[in-house]
PDB file of C-alpha atoms and ligand atoms in Angstrom:
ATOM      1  CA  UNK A   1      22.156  11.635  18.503  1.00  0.00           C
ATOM      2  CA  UNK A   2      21.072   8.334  17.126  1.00  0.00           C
ATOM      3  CA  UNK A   3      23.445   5.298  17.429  1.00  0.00           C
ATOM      4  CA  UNK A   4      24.124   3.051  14.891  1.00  0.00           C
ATOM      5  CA  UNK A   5      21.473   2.266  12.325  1.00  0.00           C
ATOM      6  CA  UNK A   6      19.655  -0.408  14.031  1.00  0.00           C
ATOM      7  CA  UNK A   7      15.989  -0.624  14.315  1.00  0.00           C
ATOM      8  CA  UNK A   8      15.445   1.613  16.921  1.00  0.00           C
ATOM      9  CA  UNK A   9      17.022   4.435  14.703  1.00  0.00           C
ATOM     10  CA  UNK A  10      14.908   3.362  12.207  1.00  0.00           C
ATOM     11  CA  UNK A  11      11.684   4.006  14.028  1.00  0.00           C
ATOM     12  CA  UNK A  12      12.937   7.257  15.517  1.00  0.00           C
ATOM     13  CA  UNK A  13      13.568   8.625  11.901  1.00  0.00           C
ATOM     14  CA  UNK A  14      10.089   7.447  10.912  1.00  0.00           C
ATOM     15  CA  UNK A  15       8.602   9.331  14.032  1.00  0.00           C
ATOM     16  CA  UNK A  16      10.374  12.431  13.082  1.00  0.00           C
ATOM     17  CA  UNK A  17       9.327  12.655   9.706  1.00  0.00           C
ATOM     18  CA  UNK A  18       5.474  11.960  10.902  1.00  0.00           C
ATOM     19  CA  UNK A  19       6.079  15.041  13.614  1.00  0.00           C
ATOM     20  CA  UNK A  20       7.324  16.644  11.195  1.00  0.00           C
ATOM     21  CA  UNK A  21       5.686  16.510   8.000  1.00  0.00           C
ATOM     22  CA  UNK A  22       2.333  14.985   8.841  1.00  0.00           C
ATOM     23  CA  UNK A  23       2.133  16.583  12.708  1.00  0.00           C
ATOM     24  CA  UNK A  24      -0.965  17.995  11.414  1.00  0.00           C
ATOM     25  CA  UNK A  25      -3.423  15.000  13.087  1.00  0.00           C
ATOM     26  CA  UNK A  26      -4.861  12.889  10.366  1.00  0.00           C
ATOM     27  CA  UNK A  27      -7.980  11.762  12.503  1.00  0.00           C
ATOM     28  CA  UNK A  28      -9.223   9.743  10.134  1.00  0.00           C
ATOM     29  CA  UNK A  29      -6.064   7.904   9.386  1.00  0.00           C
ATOM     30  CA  UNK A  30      -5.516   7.314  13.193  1.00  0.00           C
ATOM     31  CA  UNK A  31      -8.933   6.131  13.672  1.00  0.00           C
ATOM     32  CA  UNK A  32      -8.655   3.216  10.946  1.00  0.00           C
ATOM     33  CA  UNK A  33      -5.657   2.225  12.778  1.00  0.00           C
ATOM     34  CA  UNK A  34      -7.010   2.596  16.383  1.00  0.00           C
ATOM     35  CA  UNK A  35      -9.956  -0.151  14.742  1.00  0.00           C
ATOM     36  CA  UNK A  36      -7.651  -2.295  13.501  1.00  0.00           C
ATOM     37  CA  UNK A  37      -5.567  -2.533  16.697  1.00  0.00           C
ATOM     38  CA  UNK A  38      -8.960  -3.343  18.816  1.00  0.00           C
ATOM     39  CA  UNK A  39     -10.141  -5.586  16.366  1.00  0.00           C
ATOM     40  CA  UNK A  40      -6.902  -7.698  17.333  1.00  0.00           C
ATOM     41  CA  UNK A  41      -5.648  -7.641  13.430  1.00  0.00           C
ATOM     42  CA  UNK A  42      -1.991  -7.659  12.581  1.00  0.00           C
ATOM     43  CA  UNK A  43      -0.261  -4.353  12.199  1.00  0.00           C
ATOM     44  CA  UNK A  44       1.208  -4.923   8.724  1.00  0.00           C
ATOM     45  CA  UNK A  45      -0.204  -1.848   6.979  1.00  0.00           C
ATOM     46  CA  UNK A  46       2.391   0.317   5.501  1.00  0.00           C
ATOM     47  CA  UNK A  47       4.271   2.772   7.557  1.00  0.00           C
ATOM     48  CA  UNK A  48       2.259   6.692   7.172  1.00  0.00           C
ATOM     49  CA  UNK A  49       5.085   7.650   5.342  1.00  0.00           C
ATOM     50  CA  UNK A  50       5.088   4.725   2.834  1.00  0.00           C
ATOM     51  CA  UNK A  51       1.107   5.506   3.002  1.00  0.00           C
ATOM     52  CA  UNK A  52       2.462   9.144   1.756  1.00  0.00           C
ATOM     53  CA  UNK A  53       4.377   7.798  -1.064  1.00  0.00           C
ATOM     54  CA  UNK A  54       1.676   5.668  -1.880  1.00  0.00           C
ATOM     55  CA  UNK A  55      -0.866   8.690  -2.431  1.00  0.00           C
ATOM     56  CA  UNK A  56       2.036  11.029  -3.952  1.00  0.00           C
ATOM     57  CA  UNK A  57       2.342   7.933  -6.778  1.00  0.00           C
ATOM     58  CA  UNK A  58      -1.463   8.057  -7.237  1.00  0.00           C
ATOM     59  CA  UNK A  59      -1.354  11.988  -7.935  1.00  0.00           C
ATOM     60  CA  UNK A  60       1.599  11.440  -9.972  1.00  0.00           C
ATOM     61  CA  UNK A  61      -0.057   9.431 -12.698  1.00  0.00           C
ATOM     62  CA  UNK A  62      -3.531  11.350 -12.001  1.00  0.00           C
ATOM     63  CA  UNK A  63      -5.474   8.037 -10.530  1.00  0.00           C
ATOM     64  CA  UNK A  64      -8.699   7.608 -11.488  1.00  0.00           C
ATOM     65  CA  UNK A  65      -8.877   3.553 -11.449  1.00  0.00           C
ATOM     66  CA  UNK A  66      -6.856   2.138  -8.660  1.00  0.00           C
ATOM     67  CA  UNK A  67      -6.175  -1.490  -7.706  1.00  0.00           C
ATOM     68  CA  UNK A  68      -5.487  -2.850  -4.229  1.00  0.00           C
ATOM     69  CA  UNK A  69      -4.801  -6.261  -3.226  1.00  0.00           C
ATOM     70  CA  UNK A  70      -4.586  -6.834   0.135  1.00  0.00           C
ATOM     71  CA  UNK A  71      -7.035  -4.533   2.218  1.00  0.00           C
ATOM     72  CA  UNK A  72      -6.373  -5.544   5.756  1.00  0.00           C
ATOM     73  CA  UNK A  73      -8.002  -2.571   7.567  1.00  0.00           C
ATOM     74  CA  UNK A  74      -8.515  -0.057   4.570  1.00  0.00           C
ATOM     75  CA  UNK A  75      -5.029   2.163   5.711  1.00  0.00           C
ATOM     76  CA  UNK A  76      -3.519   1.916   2.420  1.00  0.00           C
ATOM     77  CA  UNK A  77      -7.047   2.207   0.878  1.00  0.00           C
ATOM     78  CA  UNK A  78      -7.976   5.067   2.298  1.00  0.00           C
ATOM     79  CA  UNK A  79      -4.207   6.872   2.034  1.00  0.00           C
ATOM     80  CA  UNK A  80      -5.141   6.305  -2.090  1.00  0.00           C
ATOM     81  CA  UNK A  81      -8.551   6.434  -2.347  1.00  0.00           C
ATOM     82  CA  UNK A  82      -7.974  10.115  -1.121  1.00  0.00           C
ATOM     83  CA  UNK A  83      -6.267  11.352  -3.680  1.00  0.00           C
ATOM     84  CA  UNK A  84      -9.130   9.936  -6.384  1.00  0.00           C
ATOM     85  CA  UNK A  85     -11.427  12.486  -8.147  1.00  0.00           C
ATOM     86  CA  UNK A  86     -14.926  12.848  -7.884  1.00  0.00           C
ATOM     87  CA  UNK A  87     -15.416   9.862 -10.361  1.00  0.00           C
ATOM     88  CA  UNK A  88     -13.228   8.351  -9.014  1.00  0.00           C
ATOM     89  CA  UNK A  89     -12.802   4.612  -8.126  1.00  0.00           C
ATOM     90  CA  UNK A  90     -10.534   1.886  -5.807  1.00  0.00           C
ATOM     91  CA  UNK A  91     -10.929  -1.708  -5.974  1.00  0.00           C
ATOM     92  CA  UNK A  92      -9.458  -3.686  -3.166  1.00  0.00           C
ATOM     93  CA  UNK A  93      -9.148  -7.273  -2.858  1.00  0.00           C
ATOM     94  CA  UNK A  94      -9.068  -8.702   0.739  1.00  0.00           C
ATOM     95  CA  UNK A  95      -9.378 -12.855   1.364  1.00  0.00           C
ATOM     96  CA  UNK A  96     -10.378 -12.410   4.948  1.00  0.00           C
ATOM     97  CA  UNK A  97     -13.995 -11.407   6.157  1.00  0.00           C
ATOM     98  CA  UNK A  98     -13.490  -9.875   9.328  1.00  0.00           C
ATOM     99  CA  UNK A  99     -10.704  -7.755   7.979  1.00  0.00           C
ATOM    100  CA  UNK A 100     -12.965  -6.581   5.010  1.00  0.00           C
ATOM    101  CA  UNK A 101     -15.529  -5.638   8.105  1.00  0.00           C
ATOM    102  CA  UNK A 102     -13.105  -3.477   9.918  1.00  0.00           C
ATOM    103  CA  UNK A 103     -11.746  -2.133   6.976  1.00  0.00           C
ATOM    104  CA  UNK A 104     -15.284  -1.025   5.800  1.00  0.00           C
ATOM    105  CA  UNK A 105     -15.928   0.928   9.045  1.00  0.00           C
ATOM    106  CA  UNK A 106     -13.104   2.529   8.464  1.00  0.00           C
ATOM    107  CA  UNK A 107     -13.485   3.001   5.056  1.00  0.00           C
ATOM    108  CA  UNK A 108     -16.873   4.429   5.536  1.00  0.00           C
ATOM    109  CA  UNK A 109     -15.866   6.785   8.646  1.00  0.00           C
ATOM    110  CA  UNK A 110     -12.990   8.586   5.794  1.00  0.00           C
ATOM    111  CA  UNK A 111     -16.379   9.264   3.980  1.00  0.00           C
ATOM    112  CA  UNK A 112     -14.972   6.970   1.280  1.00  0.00           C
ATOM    113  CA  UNK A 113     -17.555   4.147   0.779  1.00  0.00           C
ATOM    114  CA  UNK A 114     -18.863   5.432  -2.775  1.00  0.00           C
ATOM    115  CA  UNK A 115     -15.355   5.529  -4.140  1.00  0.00           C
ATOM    116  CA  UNK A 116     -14.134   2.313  -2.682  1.00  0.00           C
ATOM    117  CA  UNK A 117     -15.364  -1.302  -4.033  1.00  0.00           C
ATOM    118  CA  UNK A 118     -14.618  -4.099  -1.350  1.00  0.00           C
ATOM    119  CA  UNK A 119     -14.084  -7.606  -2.512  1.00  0.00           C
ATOM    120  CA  UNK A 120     -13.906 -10.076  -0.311  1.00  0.00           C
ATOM    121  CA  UNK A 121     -12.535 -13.739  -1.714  1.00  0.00           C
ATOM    122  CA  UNK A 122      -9.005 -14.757  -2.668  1.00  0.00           C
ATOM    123  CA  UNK A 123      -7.603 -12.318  -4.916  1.00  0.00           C
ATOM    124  CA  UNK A 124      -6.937 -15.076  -7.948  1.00  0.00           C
ATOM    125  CA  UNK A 125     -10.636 -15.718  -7.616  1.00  0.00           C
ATOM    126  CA  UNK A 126     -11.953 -12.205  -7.900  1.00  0.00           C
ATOM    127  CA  UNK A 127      -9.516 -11.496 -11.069  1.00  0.00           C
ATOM    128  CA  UNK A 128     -11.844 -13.417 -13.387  1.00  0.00           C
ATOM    129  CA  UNK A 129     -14.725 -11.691 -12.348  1.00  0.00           C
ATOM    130  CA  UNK A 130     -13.465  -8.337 -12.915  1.00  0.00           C
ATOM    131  CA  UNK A 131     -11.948  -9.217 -16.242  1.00  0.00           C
ATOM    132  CA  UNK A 132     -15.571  -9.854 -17.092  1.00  0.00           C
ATOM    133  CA  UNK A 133     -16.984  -6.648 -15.622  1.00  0.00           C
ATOM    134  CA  UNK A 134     -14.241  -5.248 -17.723  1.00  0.00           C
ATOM    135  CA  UNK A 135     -13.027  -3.688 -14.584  1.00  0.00           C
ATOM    136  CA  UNK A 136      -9.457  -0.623 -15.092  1.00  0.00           C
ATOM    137  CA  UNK A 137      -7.847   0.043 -17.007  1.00  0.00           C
ATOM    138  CA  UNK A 138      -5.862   1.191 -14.270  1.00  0.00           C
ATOM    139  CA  UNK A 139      -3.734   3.896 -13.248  1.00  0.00           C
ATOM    140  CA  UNK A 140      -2.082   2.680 -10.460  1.00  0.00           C
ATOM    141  CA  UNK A 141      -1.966  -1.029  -8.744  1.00  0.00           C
ATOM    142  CA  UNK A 142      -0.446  -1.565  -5.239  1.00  0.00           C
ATOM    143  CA  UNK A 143       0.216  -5.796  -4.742  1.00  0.00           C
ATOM    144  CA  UNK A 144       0.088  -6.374  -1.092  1.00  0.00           C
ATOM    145  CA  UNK A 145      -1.785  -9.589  -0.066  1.00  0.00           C
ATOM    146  CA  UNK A 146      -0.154 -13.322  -0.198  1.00  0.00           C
ATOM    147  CA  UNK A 147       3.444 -12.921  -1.229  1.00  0.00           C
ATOM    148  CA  UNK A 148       3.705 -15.873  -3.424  1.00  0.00           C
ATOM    149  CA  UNK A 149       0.893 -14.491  -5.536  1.00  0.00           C
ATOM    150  CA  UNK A 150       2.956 -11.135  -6.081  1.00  0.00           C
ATOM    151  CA  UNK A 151       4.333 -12.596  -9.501  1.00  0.00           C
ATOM    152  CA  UNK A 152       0.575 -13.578 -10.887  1.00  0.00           C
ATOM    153  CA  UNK A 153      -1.285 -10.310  -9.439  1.00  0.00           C
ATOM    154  CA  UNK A 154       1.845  -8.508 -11.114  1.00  0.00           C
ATOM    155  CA  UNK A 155       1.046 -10.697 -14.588  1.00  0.00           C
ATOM    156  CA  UNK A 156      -2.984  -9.949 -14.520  1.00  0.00           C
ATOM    157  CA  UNK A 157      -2.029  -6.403 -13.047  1.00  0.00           C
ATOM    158  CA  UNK A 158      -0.117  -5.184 -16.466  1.00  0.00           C
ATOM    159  CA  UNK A 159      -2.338  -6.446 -18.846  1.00  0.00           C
ATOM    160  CA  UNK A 160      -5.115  -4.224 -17.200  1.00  0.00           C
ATOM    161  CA  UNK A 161      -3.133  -1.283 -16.457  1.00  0.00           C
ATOM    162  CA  UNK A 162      -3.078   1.349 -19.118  1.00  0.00           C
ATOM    163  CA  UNK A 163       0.553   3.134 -20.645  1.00  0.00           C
ATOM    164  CA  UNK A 164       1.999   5.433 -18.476  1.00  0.00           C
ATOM    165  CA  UNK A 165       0.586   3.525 -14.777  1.00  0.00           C
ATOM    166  CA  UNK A 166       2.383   2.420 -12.258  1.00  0.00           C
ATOM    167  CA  UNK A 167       2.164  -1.267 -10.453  1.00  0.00           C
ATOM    168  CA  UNK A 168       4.113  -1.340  -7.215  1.00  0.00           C
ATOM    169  CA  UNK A 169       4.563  -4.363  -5.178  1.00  0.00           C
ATOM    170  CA  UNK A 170       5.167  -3.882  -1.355  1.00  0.00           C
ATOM    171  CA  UNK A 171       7.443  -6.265   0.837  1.00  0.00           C
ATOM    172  CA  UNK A 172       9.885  -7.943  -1.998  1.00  0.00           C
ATOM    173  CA  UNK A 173      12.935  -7.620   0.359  1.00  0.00           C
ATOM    174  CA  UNK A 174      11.925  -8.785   3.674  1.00  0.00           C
ATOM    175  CA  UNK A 175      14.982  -8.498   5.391  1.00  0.00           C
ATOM    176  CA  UNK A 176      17.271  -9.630   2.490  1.00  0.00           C
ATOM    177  CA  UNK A 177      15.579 -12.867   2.037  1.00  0.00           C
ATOM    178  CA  UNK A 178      15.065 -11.875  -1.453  1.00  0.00           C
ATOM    179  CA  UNK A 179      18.646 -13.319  -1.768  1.00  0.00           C
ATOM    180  CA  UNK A 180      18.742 -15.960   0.474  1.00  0.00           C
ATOM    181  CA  UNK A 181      18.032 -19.377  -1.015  1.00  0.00           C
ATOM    182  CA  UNK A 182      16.541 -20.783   2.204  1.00  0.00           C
ATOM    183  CA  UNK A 183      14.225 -17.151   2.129  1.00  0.00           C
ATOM    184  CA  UNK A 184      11.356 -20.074   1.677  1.00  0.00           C
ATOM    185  CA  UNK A 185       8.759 -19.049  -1.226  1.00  0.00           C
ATOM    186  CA  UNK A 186       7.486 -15.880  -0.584  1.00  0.00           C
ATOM    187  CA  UNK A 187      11.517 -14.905  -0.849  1.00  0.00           C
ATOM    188  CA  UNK A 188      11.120 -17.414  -4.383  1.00  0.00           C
ATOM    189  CA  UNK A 189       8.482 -15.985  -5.537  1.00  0.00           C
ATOM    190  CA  UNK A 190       9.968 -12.170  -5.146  1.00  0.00           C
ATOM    191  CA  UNK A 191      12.994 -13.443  -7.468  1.00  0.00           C
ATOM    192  CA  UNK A 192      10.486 -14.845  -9.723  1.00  0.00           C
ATOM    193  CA  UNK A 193       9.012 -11.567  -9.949  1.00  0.00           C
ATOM    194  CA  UNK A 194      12.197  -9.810 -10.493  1.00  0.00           C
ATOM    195  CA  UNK A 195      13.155 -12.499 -12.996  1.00  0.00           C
ATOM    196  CA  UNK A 196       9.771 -12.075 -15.097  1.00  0.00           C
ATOM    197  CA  UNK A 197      10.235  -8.560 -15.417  1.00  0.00           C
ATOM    198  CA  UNK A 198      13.254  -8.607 -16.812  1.00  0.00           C
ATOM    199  CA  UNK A 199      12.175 -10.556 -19.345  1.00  0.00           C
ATOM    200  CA  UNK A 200       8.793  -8.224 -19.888  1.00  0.00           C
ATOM    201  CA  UNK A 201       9.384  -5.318 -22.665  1.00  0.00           C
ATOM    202  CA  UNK A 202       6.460  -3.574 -21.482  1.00  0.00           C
ATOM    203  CA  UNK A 203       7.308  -1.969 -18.082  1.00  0.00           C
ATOM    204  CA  UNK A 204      10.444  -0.390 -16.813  1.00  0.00           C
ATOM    205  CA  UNK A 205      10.791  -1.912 -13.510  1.00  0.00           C
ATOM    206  CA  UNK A 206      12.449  -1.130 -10.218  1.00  0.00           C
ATOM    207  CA  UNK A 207      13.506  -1.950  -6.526  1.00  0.00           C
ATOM    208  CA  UNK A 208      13.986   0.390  -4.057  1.00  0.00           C
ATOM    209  CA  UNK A 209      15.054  -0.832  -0.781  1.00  0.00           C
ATOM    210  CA  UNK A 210      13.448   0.637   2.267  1.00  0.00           C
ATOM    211  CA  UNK A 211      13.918   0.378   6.315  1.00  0.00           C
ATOM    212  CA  UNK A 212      11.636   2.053   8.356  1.00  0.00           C
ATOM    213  CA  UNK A 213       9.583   1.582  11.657  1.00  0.00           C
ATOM    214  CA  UNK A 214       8.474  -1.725   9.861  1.00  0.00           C
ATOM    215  CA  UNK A 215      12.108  -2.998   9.507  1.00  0.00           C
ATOM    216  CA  UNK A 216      14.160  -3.891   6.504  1.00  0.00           C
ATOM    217  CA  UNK A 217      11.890  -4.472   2.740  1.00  0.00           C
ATOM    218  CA  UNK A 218      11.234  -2.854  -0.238  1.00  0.00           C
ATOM    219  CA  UNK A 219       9.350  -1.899  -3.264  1.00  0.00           C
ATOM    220  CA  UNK A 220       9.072  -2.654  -6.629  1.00  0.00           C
ATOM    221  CA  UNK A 221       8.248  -0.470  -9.150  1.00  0.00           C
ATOM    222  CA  UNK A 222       6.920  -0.880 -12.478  1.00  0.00           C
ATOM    223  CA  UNK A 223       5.771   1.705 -14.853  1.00  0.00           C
ATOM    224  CA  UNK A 224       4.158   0.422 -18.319  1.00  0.00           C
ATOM    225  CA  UNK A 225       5.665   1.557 -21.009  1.00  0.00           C
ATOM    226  CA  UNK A 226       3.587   3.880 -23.686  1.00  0.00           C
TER     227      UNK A 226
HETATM  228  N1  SAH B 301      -2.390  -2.951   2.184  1.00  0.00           N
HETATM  229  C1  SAH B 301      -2.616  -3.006   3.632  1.00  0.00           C
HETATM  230  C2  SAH B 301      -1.933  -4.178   4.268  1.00  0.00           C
HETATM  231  C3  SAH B 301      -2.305  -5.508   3.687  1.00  0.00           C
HETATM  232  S1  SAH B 301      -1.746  -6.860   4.689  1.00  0.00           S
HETATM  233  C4  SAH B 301      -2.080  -1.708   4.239  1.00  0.00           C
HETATM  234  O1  SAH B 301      -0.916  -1.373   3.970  1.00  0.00           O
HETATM  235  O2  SAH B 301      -2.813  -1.020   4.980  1.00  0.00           O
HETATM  236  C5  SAH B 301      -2.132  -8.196   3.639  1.00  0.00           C
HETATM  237  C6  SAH B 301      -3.628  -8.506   3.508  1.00  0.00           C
HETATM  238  O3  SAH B 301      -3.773  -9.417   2.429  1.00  0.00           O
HETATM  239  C7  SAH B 301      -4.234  -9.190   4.747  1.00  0.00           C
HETATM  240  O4  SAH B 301      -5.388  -8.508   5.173  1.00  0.00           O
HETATM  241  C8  SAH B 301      -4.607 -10.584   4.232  1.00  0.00           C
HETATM  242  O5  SAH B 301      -5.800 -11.113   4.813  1.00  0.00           O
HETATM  243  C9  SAH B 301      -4.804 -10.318   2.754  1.00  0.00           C
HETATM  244  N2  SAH B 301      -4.683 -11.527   1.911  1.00  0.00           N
HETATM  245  C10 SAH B 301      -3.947 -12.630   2.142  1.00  0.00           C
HETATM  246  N3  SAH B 301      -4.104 -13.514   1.160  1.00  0.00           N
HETATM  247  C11 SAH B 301      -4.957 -12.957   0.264  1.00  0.00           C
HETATM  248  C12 SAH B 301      -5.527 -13.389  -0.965  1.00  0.00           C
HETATM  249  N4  SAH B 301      -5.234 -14.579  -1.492  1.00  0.00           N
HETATM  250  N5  SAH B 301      -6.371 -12.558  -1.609  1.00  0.00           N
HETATM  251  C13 SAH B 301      -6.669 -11.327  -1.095  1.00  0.00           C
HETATM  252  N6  SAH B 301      -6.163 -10.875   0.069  1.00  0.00           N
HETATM  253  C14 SAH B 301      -5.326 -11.676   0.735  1.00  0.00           C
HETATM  254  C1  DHB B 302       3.198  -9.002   6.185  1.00  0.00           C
HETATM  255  C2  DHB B 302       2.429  -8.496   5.148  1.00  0.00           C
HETATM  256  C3  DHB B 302       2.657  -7.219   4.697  1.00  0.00           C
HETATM  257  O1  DHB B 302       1.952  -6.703   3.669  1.00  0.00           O
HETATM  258  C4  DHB B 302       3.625  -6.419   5.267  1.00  0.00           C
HETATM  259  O2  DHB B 302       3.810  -5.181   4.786  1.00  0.00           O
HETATM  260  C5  DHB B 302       4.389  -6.913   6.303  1.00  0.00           C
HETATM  261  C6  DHB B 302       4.161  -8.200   6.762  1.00  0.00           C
HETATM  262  C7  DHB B 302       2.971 -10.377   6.660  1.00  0.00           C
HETATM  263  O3  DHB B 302       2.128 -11.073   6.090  1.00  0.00           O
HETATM  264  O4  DHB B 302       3.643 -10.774   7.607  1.00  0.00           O
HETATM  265 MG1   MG B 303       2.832  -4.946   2.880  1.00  0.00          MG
END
């Protein structure tokens, strides 16, 4: 039996639910994260059954477009870029070079590379540019780079998503700082997310808690309104 919910319940629920409903080996999956772990990076991706939800979300609002920022090693990119039809296309937006590299490997070993686009820069940089390749409109968005840009990738995130998508922002909680006042400003810039939304007629937004083998955060959730 588990004890308490701590952490270490946490992670053994997690580990269940991947020997149970993904015991099926996803090679590919593994391998990106086997790369990742050699190449030394941090092991911040999303947890493979947030990587589930992720691709369940895209299917949901039949992803064509999709918009990532924050690649690190292409997990979460290549959970999404999955579920994308033939035409299908994922932009993701990663500042640092040598985890673009290791995410391209990996992206290209899931067979993905024609449906993935790599950009490499700071995400506010790139935004311009694909504004003026007339990049989306998208169906879905997942925010997960700098935390303190969630807010302004949110902003340029709605007015390129079309009615009916979905633009979900990972790691708003982070342990409850959300609500702590000395959470320092990734924390300030979450309630400055939740703050703008309220104020923003064109989405019906959410948060949704979450623990898991990566601790205590949460989602948000925003679907634009038709
Ligand atoms: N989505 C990934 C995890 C991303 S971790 C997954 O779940 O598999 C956050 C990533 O954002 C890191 O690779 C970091 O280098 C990148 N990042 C940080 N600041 C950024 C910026 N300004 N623009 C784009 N990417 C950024
Ligand atoms: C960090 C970033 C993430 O996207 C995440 O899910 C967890 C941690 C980080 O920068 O520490
Ligand atoms: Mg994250």
């Amino acid at each position: 039996m588990p004890g308490p919910p701590d952490h270490n319940t946490f992670s053994a629920v997690d580990a269940f639910v991947a020997g149970t409903l993904f015991a099926e080996q996803d090679e590919v999956l593994d391998a990106a994260l086997a790369a990742a772990d050699d190449a030394g990076m941090p092991q911040i991706q999303v947890t493979a059954p947030q990587a589930r939800l992720l691709a369940i979300l895209c299917r949901t609002v039949n992803a064509r477009r999709i918009l990532e920022f924050g690649t690190l090693g292409g997990y979460s990119t290549i959970a999404m870029a999955r579920t994308l039809p033939a035409d299908g296309l994922l932009t993701t937006l990663e500042f640092d070079p040598d985890h673009a590299e290791v995410a391209w490997a990996n992206i290209e070993r899931a067979s993905l590379a024609d449906m993935v686009d790599l950009r490499i820069g700071a995400a506010l940089e790139t935004l311009p540019l694909l504004t003026a390749e007339g990049a989306g409109r998208f169906d879905f968005v997942f925010i997960d780079a700098d935390k303190v840009n969630t807010p302004a990738y949110f902003a340029w995130a709605l007015d390129h998503t079309r009615p009916g998508g979905l633009i979900v922002a990972d790691n708003v909680i982070r342990g409850g700082d959300i609500v702590d006042p000395e959470g320092g400003e990734d924390a300030a810039a979450q309630r400055k997310l939740h703050e703008y939304l309220a104020e923003e007629p064109r989405v019906t937004a959410t948060t949704i808690q979450t623990v898991g083998a990566k601790g205590y955060d949460g989602f948000t959730l925003a679907m634009v309104n038709g």
